[in-house]
mmCIF file of C-alpha atoms and ligand atoms in Angstrom:
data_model
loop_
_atom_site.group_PDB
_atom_site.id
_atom_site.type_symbol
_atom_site.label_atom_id
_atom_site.label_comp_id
_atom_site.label_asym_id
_atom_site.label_seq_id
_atom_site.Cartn_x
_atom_site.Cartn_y
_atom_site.Cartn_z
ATOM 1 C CA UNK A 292 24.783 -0.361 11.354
ATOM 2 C CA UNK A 293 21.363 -1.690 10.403
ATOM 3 C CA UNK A 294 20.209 -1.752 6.743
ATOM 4 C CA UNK A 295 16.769 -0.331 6.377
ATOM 5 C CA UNK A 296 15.155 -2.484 3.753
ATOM 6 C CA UNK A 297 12.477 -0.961 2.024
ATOM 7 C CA UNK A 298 11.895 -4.066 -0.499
ATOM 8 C CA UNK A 299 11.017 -6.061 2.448
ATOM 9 C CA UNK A 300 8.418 -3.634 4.476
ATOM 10 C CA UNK A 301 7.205 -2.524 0.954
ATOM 11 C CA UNK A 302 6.062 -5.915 0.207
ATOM 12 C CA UNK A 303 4.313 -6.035 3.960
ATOM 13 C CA UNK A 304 2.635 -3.449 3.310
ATOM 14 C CA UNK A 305 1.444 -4.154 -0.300
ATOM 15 C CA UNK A 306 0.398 -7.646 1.497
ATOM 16 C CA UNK A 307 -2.071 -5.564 3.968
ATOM 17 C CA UNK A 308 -3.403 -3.798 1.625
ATOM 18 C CA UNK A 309 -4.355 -6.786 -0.476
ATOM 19 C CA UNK A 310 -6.136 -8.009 2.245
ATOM 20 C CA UNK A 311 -7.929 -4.959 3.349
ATOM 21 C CA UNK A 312 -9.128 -5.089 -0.401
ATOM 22 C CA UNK A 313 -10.342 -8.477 -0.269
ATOM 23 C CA UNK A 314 -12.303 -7.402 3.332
ATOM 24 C CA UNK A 315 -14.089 -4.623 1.040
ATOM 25 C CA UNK A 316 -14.856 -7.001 -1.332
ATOM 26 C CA UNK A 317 -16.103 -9.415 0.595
ATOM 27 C CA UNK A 318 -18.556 -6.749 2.249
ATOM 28 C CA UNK A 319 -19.695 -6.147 -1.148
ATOM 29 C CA UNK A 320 -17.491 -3.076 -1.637
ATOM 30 C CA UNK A 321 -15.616 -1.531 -4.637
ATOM 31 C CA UNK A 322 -12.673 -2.125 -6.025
ATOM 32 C CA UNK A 323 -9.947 0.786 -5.685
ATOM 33 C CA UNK A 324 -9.375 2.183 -9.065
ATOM 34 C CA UNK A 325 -5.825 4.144 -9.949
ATOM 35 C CA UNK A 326 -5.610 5.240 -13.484
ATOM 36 C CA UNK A 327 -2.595 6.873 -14.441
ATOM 37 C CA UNK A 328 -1.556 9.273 -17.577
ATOM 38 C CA UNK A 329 1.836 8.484 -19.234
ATOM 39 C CA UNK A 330 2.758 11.071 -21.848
ATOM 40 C CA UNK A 331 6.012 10.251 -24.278
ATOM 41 C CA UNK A 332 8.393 7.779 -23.756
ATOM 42 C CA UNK A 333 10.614 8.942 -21.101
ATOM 43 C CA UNK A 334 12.591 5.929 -19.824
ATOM 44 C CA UNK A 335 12.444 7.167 -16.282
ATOM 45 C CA UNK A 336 8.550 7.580 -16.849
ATOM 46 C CA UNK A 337 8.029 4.102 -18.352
ATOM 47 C CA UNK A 338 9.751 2.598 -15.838
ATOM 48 C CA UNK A 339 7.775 4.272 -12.751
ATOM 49 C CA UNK A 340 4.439 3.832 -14.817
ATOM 50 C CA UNK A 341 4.706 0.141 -15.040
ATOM 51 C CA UNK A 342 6.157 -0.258 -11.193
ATOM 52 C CA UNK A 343 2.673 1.417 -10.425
ATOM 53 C CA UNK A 344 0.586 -0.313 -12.613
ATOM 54 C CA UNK A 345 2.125 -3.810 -10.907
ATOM 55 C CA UNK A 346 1.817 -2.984 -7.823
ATOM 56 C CA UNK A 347 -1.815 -1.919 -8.250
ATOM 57 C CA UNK A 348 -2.395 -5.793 -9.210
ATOM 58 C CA UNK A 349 -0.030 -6.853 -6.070
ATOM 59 C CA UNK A 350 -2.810 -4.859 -4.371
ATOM 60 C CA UNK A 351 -6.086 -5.794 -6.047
ATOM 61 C CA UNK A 352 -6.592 -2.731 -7.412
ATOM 62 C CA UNK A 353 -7.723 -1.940 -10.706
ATOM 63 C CA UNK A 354 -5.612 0.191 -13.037
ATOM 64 C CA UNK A 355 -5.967 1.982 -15.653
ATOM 65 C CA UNK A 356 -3.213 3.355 -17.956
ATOM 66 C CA UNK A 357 -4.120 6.255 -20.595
ATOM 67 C CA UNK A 358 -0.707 6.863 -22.922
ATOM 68 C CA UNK A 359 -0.334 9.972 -25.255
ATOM 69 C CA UNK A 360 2.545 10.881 -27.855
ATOM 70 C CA UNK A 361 5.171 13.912 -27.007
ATOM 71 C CA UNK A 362 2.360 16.008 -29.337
ATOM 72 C CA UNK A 363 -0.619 15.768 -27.050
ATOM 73 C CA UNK A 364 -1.968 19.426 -26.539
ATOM 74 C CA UNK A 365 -2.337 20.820 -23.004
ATOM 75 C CA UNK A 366 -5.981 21.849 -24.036
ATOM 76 C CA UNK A 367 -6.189 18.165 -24.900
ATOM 77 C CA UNK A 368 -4.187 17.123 -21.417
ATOM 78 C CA UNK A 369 -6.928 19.255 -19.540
ATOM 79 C CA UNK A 370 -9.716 17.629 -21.316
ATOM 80 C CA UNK A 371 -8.806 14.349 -19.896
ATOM 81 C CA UNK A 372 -8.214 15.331 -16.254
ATOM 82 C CA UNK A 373 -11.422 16.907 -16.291
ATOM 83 C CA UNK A 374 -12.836 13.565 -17.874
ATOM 84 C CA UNK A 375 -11.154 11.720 -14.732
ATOM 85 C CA UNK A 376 -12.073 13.898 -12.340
ATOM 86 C CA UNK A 377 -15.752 13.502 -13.416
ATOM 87 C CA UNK A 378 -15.458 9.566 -13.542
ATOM 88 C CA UNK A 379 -17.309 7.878 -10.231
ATOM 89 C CA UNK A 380 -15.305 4.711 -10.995
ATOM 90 C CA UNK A 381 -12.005 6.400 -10.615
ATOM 91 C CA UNK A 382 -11.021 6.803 -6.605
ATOM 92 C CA UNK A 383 -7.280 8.508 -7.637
ATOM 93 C CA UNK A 384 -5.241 9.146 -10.641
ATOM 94 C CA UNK A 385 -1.671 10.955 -11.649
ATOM 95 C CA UNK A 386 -0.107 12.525 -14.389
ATOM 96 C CA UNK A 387 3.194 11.124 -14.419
ATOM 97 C CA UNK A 388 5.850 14.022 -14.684
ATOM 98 C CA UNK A 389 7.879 15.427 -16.193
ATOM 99 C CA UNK A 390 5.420 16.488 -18.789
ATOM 100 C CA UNK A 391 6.978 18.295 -22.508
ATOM 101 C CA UNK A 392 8.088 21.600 -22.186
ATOM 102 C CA UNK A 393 4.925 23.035 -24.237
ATOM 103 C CA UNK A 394 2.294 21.929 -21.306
ATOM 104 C CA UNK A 395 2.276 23.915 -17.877
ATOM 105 C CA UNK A 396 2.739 21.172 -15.516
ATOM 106 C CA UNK A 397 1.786 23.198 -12.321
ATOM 107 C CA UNK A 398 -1.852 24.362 -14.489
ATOM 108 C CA UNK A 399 -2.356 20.325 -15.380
ATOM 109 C CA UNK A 400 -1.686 19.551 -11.305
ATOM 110 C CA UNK A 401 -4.288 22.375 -10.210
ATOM 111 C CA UNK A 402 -6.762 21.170 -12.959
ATOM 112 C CA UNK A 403 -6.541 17.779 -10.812
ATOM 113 C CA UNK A 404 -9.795 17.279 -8.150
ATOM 114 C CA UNK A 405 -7.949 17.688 -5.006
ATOM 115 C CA UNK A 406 -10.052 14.738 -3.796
ATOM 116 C CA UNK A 407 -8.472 12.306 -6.463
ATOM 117 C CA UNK A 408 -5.190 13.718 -6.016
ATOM 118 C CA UNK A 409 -2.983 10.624 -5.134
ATOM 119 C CA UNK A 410 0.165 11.908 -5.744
ATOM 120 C CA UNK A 411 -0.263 15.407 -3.124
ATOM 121 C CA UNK A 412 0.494 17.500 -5.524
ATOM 122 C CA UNK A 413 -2.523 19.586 -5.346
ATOM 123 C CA UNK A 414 -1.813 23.171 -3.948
ATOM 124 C CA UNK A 415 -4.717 22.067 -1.226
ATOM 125 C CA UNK A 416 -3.466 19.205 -0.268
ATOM 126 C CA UNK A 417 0.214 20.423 0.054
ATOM 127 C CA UNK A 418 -1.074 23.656 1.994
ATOM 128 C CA UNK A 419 -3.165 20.875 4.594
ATOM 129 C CA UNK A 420 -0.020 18.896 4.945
ATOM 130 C CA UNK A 421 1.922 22.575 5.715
ATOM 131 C CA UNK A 422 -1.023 23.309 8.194
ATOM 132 C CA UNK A 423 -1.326 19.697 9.826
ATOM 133 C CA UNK A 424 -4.683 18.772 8.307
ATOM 134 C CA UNK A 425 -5.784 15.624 6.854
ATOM 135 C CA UNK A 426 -4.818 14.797 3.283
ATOM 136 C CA UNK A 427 -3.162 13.087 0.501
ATOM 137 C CA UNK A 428 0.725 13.108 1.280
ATOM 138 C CA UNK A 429 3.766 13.285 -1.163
ATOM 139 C CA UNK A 430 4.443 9.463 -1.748
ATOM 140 C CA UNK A 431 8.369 9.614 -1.320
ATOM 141 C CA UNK A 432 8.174 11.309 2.066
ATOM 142 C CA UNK A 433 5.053 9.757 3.429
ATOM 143 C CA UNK A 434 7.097 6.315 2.207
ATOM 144 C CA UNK A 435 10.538 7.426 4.286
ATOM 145 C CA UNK A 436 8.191 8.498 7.577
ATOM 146 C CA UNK A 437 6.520 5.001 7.366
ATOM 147 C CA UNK A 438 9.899 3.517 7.149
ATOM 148 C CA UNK A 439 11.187 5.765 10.261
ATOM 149 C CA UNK A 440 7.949 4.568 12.148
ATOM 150 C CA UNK A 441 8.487 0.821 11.276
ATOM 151 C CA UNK A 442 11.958 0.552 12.175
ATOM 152 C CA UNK A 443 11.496 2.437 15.611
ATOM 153 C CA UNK A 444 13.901 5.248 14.541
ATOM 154 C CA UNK A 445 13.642 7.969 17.240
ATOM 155 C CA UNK A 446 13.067 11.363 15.944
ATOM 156 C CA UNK A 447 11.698 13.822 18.710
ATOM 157 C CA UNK A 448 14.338 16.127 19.847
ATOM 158 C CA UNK A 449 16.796 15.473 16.931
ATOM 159 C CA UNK A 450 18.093 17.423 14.326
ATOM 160 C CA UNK A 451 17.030 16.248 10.956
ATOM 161 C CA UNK A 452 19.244 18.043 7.511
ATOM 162 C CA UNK A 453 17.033 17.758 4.562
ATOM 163 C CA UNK A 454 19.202 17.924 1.714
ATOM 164 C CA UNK A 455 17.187 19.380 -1.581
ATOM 165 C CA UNK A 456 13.722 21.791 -1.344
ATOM 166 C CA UNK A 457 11.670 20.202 -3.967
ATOM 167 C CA UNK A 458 8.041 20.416 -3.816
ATOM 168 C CA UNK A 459 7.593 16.962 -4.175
ATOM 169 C CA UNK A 460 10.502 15.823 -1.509
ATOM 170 C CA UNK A 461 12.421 18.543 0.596
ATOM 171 C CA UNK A 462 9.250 20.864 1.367
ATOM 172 C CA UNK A 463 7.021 18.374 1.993
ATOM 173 C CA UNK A 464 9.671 16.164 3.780
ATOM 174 C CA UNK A 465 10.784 18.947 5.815
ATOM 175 C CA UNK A 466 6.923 19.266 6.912
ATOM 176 C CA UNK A 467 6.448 16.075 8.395
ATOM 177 C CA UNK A 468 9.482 15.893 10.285
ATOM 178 C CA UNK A 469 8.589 19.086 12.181
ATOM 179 C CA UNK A 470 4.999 18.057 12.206
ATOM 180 C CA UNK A 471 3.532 17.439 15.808
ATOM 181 C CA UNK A 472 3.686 13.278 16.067
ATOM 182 C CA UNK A 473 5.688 10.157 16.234
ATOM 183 C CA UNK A 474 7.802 10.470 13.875
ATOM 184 C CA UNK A 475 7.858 13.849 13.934
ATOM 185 C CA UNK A 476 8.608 16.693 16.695
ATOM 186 C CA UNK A 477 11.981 17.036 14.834
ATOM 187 C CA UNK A 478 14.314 20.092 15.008
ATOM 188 C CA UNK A 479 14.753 20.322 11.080
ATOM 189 C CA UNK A 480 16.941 22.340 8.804
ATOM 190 C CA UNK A 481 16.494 22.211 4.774
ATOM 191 C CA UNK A 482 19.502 22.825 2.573
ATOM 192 C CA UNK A 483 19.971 24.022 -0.783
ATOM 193 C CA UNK A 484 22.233 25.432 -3.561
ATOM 194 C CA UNK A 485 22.687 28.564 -1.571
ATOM 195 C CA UNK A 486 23.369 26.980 1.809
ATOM 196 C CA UNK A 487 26.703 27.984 2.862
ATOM 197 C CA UNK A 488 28.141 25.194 4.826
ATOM 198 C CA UNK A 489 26.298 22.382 4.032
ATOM 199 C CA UNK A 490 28.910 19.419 5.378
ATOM 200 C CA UNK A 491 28.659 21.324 8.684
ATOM 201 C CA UNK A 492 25.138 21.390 8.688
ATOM 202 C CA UNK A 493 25.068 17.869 7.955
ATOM 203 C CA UNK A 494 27.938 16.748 10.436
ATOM 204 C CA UNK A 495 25.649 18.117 13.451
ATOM 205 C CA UNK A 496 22.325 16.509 12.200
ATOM 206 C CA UNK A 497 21.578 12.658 13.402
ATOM 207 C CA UNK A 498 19.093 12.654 10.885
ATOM 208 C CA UNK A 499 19.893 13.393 7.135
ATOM 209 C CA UNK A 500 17.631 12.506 4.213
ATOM 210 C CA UNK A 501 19.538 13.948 0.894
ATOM 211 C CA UNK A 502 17.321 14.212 -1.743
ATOM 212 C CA UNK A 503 19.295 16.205 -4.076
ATOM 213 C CA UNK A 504 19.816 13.807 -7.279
ATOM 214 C CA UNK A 505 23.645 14.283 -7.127
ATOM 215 C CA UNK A 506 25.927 10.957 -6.955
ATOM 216 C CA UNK A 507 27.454 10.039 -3.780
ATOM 217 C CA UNK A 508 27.037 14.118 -2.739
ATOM 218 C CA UNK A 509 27.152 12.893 0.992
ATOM 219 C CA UNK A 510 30.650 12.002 1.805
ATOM 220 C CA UNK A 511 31.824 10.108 5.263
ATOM 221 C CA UNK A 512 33.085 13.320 6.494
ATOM 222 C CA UNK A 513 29.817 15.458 6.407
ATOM 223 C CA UNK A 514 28.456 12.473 9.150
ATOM 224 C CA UNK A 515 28.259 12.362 12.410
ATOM 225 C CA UNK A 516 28.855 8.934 14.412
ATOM 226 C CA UNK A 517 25.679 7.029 14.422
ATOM 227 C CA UNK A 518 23.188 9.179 12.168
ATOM 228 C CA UNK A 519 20.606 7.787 10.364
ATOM 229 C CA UNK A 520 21.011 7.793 6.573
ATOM 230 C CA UNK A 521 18.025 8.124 4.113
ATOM 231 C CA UNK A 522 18.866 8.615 0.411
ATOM 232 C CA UNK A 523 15.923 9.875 -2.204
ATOM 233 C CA UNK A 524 18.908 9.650 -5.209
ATOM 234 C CA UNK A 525 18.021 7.621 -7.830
ATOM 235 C CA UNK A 526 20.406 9.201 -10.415
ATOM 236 C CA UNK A 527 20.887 6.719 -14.163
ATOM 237 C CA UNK A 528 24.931 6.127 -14.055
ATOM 238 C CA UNK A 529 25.657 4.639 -17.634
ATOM 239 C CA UNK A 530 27.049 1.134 -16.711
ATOM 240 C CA UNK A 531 27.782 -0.972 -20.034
ATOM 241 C CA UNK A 532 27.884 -4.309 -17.001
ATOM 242 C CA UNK A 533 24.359 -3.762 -16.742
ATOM 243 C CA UNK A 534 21.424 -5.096 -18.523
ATOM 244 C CA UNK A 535 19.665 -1.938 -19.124
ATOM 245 C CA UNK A 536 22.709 0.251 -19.672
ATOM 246 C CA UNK A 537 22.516 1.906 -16.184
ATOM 247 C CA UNK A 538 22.673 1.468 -12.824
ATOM 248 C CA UNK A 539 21.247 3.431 -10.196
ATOM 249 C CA UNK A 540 22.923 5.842 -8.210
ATOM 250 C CA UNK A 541 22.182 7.252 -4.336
ATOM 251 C CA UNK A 542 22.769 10.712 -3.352
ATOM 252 C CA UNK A 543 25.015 9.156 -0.587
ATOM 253 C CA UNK A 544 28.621 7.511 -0.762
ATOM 254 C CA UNK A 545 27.285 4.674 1.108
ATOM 255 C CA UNK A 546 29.960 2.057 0.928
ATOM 256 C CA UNK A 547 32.061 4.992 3.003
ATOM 257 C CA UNK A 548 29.335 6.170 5.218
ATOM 258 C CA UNK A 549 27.567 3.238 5.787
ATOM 259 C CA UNK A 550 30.036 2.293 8.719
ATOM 260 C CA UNK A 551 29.522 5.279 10.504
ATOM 261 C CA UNK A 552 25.496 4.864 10.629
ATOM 262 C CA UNK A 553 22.600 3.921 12.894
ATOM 263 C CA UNK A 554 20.651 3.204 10.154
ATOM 264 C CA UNK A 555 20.998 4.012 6.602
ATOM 265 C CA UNK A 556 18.493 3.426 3.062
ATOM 266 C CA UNK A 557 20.166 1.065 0.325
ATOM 267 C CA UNK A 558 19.779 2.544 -3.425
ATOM 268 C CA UNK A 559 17.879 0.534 -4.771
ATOM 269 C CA UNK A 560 15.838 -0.933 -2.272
ATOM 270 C CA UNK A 561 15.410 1.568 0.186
ATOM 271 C CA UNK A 562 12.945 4.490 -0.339
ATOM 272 C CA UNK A 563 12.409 3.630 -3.898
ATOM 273 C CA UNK A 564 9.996 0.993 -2.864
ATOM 274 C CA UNK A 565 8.068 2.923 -0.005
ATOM 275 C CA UNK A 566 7.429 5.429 -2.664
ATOM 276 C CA UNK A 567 4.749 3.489 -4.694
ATOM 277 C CA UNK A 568 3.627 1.709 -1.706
ATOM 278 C CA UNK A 569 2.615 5.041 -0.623
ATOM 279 C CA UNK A 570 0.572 6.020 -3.506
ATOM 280 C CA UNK A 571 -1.271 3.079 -3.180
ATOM 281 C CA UNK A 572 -2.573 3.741 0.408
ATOM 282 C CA UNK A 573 -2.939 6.996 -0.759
ATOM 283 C CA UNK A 574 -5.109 4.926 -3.960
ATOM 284 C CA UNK A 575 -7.035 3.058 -0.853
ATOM 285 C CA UNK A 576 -7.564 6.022 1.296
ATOM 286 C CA UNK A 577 -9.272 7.699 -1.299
ATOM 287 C CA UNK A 578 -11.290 4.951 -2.574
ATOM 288 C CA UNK A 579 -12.679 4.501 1.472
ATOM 289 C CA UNK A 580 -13.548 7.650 1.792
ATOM 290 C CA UNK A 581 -11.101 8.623 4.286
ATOM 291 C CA UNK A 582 -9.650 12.041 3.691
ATOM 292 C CA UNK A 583 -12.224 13.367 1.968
HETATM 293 N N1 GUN B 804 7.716 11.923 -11.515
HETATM 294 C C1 GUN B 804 8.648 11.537 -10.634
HETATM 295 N N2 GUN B 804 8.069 11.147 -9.480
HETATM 296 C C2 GUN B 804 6.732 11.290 -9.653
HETATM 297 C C3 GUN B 804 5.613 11.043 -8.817
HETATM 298 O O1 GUN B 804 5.717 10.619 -7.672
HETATM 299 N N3 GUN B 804 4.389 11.303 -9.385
HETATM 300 C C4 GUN B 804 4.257 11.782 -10.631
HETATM 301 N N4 GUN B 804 3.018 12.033 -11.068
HETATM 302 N N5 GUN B 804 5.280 12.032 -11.426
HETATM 303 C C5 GUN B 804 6.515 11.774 -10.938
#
């Protein structure tokens, strides 16, 4: 069994980026500017917000971080993304979700310029990704394909289970693993509440990425000898041991399946990392130009 360590090739990849900023520089370039709206105080939000906001400096990039109270209208929301959108010196941005209940979170994503849209959220740029055309990719998937890619993980022919069908993980996931490259050319099959056998779909996959937010869902039994093991799950678990209260939990029962893998993600350290590595290439590619 080999660990996959997404800490490690996160921080090789924030490292080439750095210095890919400091080439543009030197040429007398831009900077790359992410700014990024926070609304409340979710803890889960906080926390994400200020991963992306350091890792924007671990990349050279300038940030920018606009904060609003629970209150904030969506007239008010929509004001601002149009503001961004309209701002040359802004190359990407997000609106952190989840947003409060009284603002339409798929109307604030459309309002988003499809050509700053860093996250992939944008109904254009997750119809190009469903079509094969260039464009800004979901970061949590595009993070687990560059892992597959860096570790040499074979994926043509196989049969890949996504667990979950989230628009911003299981559809777009599912995508890219049937997708016509390397990594790619998978056989894959998505799973979700109304999937009737889902250990045996998993038990005949050698590929299974679970991103379902349920502790430990993916038991030793539901794998197969020498799969390869990605877990999305990043579920809170109150822990009073802990620091901050919590500790986070995979959607796999890795100490049990572990032994049985290839390969398999840690929680944390696994695709956690890759995730905001990913918007930040996504950050750079839009700042060169190169999408769009
Ligand atoms: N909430 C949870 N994950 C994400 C993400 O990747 N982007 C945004 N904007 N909100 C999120």
């Amino acid at each position: 069994m080999e660990l996959i360590d997404g800490k490690a090739i996160a921080a090789t990849i924030k490292k080439e980026i750095a210095a890919e900023v400091e080439k543009i520089i030197a040429q007398g370039g831009k900077r790359p500017h992410l700014a990024a709206i926070l609304v409340g105080h979710d803890g889960g939000s906080e926390t994400y917000v200020a991963n992306k906001v350091r890792a924007c400096e671990e990349c050279g990039f300038t940030s920018t971080l606009i904060r609003y109270e629970d209150d904030i209208t969506e007239e008010q929301l929509l004001a601002k993304v149009d503001e961004l959108n309209n701002d040359s010196d802004i190359d990407g941005f997000i609106v952190q979700l989840p947003l409060p209940k009284h603002i339409d979170e798929q109307k604030i994503t459309e309002a988003i310029d499809y050509r700053k849209d860093v996250d992939g959220f944008h109904p254009v740029n997750a119809g190009r990704l469903a079509i094969g055309l260039p464009c800004f990719l979901s970061a949590t998937p595009n993070g687990i394909m560059e892992l597959l890619r860096r570790y040499n993980i074979e994926t043509k022919g196989k049969k890949c289970v996504v667990l979950g069908r989230s628009n911003i993980v299981g559809k777009p996931m599912a995508s890219l693993m049937m997708q016509k490259q390397i990594p790619g050319d998978a056989t894959v099959t998505v799973c979700h509440s109304h999937t009737q056998d889902i250990a045996g779909e998993c038990r005949n996959a050698d590929i299974i990425i679970a991103a379902l937010g349920q502790p430990h869902f993916v038991k030793a039994d539901m794998v197969k000898e020498g799969a390869v093991i990605i877990d999305v799950g990043t579920t809170r678990v109150p822990n009073a041991t802990r620091k901050q209260g919590f500790r986070l939990c995979g959607d796999v029962d890795f100490e049990n399946v572990a032994p049985k893998c290839s390969f398999i993600t840690p929680v944390p350290g696994g695709v956690g990392p890759m995730t905001i590595v990913s918007l930040m290439k996504n950050t750079l590619l839009a700042a060169t130009h190169q999408i769009y």
